[in-house]
Short mmCIF file of C-alpha atoms and ligand atoms in Angstrom, two decimals:
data_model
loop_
_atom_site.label_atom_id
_atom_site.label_comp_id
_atom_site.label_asym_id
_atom_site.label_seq_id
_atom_site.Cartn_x
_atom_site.Cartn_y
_atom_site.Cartn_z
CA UNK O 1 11.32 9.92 -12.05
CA UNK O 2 13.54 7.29 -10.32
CA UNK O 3 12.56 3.92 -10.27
CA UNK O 4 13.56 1.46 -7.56
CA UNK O 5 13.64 -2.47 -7.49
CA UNK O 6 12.67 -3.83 -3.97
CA UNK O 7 13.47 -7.52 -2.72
CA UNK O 8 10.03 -8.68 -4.05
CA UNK O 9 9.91 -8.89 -7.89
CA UNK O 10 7.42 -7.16 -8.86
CA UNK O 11 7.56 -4.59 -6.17
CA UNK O 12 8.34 -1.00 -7.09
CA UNK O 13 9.65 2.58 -4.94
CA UNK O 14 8.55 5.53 -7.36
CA UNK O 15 9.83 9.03 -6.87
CA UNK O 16 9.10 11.64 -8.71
CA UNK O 17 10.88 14.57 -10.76
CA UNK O 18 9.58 17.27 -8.38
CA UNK O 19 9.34 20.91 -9.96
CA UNK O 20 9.63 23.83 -6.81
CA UNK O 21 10.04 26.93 -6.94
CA UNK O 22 9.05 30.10 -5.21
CA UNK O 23 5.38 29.30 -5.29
CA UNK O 24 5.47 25.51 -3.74
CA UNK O 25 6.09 22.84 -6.01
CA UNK O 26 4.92 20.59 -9.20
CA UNK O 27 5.05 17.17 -9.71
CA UNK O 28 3.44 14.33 -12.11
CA UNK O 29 1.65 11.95 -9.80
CA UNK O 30 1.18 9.31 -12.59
CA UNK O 31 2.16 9.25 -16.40
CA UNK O 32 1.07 5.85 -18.08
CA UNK O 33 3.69 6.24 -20.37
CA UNK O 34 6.47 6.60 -18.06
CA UNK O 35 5.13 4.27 -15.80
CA UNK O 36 4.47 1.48 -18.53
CA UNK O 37 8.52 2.00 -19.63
CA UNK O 38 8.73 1.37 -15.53
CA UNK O 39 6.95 -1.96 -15.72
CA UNK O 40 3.62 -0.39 -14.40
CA UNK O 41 1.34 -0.81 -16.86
CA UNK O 42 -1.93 -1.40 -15.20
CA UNK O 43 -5.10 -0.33 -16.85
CA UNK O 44 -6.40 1.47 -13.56
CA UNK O 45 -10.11 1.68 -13.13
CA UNK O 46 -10.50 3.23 -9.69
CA UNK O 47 -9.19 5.98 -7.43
CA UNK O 48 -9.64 5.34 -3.60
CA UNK O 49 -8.85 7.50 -0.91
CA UNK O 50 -8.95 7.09 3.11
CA UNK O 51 -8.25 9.78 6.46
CA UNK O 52 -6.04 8.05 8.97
CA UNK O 53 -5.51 9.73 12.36
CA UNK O 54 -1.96 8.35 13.81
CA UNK O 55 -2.03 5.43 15.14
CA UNK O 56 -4.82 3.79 12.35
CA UNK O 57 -3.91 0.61 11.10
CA UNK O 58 -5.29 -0.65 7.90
CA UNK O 59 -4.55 -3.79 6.49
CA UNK O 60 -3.40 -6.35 5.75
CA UNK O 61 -5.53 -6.68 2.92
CA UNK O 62 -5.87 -8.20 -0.89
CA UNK O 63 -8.62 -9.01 -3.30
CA UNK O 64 -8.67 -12.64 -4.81
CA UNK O 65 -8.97 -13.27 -8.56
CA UNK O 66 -10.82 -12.30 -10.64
CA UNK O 67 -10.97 -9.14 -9.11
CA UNK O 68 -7.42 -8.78 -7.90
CA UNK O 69 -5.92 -5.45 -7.50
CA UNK O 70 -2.46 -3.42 -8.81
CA UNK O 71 -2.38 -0.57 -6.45
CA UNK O 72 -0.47 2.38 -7.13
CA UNK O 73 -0.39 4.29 -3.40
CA UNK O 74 0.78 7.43 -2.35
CA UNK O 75 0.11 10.46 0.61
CA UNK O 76 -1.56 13.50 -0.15
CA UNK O 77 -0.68 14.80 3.49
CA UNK O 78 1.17 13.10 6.75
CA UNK O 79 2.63 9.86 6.48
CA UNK O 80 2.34 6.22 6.59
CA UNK O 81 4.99 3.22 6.82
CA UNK O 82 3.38 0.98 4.35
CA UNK O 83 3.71 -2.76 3.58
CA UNK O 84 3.48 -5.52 1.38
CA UNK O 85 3.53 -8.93 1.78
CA UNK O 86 4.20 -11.49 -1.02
CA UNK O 87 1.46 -14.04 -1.40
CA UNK O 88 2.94 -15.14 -4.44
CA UNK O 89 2.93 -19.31 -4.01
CA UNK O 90 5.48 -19.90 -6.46
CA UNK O 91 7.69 -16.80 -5.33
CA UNK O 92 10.89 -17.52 -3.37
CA UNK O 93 10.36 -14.68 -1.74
CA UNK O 94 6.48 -16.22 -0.50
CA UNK O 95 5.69 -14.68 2.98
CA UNK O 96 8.21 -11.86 2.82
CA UNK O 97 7.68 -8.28 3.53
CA UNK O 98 8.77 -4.87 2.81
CA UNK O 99 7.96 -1.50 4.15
CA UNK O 100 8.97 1.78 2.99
CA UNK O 101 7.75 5.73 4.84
CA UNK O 102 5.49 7.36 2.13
CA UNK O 103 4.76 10.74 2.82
CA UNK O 104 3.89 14.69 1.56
CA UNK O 105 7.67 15.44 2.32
CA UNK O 106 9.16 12.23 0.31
CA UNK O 107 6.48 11.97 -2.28
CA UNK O 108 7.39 8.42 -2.65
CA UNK O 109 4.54 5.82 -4.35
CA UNK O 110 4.56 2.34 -3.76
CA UNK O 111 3.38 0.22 -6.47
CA UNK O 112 2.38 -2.40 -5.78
CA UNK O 113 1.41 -5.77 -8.03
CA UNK O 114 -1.60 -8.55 -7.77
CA UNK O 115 -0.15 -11.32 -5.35
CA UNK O 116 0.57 -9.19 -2.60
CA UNK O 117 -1.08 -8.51 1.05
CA UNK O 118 -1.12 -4.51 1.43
CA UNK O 119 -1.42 -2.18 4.51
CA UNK O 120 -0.29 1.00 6.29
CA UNK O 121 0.34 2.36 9.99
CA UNK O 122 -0.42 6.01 9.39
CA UNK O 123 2.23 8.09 11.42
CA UNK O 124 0.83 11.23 11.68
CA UNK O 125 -2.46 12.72 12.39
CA UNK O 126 -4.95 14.12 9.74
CA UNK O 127 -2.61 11.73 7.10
CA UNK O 128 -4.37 11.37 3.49
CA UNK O 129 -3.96 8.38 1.63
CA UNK O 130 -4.99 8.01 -1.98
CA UNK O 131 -4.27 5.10 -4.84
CA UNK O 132 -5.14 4.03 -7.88
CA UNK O 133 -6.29 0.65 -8.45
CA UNK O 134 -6.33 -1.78 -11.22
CA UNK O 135 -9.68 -3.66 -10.80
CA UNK O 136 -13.16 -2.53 -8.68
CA UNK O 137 -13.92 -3.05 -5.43
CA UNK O 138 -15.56 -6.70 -4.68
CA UNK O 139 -16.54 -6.93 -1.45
CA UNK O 140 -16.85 -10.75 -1.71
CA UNK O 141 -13.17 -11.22 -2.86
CA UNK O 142 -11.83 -9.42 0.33
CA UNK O 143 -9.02 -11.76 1.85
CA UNK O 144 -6.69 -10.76 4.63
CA UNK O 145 -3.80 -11.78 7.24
CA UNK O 146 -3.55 -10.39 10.57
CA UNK O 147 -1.53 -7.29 11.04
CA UNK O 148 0.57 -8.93 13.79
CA UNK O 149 0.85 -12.54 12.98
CA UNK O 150 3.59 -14.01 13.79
CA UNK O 151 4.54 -15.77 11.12
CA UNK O 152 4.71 -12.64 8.68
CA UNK O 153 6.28 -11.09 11.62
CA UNK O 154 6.08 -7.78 9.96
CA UNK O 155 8.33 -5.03 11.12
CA UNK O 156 5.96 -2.14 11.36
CA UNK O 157 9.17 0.73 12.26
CA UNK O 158 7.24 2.47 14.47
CA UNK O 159 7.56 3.09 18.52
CA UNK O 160 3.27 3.38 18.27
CA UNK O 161 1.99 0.99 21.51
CA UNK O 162 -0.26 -1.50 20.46
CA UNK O 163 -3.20 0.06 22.68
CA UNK O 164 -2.89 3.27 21.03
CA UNK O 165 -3.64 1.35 17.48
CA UNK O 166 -6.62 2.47 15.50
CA UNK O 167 -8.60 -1.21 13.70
CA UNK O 168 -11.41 -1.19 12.24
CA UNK O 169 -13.53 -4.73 13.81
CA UNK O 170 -12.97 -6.66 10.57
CA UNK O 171 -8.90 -6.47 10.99
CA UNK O 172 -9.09 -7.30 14.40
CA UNK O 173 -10.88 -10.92 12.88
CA UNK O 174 -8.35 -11.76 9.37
CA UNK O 175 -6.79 -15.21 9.01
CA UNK O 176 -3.54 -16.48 10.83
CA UNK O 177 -1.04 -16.80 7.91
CA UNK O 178 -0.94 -20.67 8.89
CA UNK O 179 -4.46 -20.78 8.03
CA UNK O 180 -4.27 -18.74 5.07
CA UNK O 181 -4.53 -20.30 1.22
CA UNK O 182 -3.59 -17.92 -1.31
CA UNK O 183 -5.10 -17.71 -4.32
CA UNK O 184 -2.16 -16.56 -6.41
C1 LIG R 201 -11.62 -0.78 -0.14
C2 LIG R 201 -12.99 -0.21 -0.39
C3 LIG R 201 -13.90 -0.03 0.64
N1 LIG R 201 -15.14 0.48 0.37
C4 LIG R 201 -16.07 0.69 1.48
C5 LIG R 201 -16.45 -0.58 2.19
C6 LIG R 201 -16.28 -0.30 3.64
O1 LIG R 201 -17.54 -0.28 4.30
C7 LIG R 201 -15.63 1.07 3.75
C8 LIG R 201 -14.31 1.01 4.48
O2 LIG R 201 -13.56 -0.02 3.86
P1 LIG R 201 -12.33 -0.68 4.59
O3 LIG R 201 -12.53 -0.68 6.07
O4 LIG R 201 -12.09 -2.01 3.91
O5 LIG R 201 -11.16 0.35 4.24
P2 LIG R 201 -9.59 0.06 4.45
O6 LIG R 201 -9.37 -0.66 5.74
O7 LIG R 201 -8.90 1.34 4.21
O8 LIG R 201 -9.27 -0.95 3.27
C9 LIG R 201 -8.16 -0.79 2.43
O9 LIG R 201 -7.03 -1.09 3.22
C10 LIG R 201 -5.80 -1.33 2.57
C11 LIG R 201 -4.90 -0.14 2.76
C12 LIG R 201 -5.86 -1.72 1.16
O10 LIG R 201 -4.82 -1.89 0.52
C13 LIG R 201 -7.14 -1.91 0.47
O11 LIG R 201 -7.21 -1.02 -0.63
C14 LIG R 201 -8.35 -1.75 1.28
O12 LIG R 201 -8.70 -3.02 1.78
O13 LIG R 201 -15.41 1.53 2.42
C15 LIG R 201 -15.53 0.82 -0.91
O14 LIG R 201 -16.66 1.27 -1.14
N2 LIG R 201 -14.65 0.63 -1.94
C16 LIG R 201 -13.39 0.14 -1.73
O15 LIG R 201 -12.60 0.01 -2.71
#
């Protein structure tokens, strides 16, 4: 398993040892031992997964304490250029972004810590998503930025036209970053 630092502390690129042979291939998707030596050592209470047809844009998205979130996100099947954001007051690296293609064919996982705004443009169609998280689901503690705002000024790395995007009516209405107090 290689283990890669990103620009945000904090913010990890796994790849896995992956096993193939004549029949397909084998690979450990998660190993709390290996991934604790990593600096992942989240007690993870939850597994999500979502169906994204290309085009579907999720995000950006965080929970606010207590019931903030480590997420640990991969793809089954397809592919995704996934973010995060740093909403980490005290971080120098506060309002920063980094994106990385995670896909069947890489294998990559993102993980990635509390104090961070999280989202995906799925590339392909019929693309599975699936992560573990490190705290449930509270719909009250849902915050969120805008996918395009221009202050994050995310670079999404794809050639997908805005009117072929796939949101879902609560993205289309998150905060402006301007406007947005983070809670970490
Ligand atoms: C997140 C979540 C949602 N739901 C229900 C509530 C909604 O009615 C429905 C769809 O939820 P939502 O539209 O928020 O799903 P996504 O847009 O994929 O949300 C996720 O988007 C980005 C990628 C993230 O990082 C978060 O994990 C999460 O916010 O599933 C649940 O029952 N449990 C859950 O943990």
């Amino acid at each position: 398993m290689q283990i890669t630092q990103t620009p945000l502390a904090g913010l990890l690129v796994i790849e896995p040892k992956v096993w193939k042979d004549n029949r397909g291939y084998f690979y450990e998707s998660y190993n709390a031992k290996l991934f604790a030596e990593a600096g992942i050592s989240a007690n993870f209470v939850q597994d999500n997964q979502s169906f994204s047809q290309k085009g579907a844009l999720r995000g950006m998205h965080a929970q606010s304490p207590p019931f903030e979130q480590g997420k640990l996100v991969r793809v089954l099947q397809g592919a995704v250029w996934d973010i995060a954001v740093d909403i980490r007051k005290a971080s120098p690296t506060y309002g920063q972004h980094f994106g990385v293609e995670l896909s069947s064919e890489n294998h990559k996982q993102l993980w990635v810590p509390p104090g961070f705004l999280h989202g995906f443009l799925t590339l392909e169609d019929q693309t599975i998503f699936t992560y573990k998280v490190s705290n449930y689901y509270d719909k009250a503690s849902e915050i969120g930025v805008m996918w395009n705002d221009p202050d994050l000024n995310i670079n999404w790395n794809a050639s997908i036209p805005e009117q072929d995007l796939l949101l879902s009516d609560k993205d289309l209405l998150l905060s402006a970053f301007k406007d947005f107090k983070s809670p970490f």
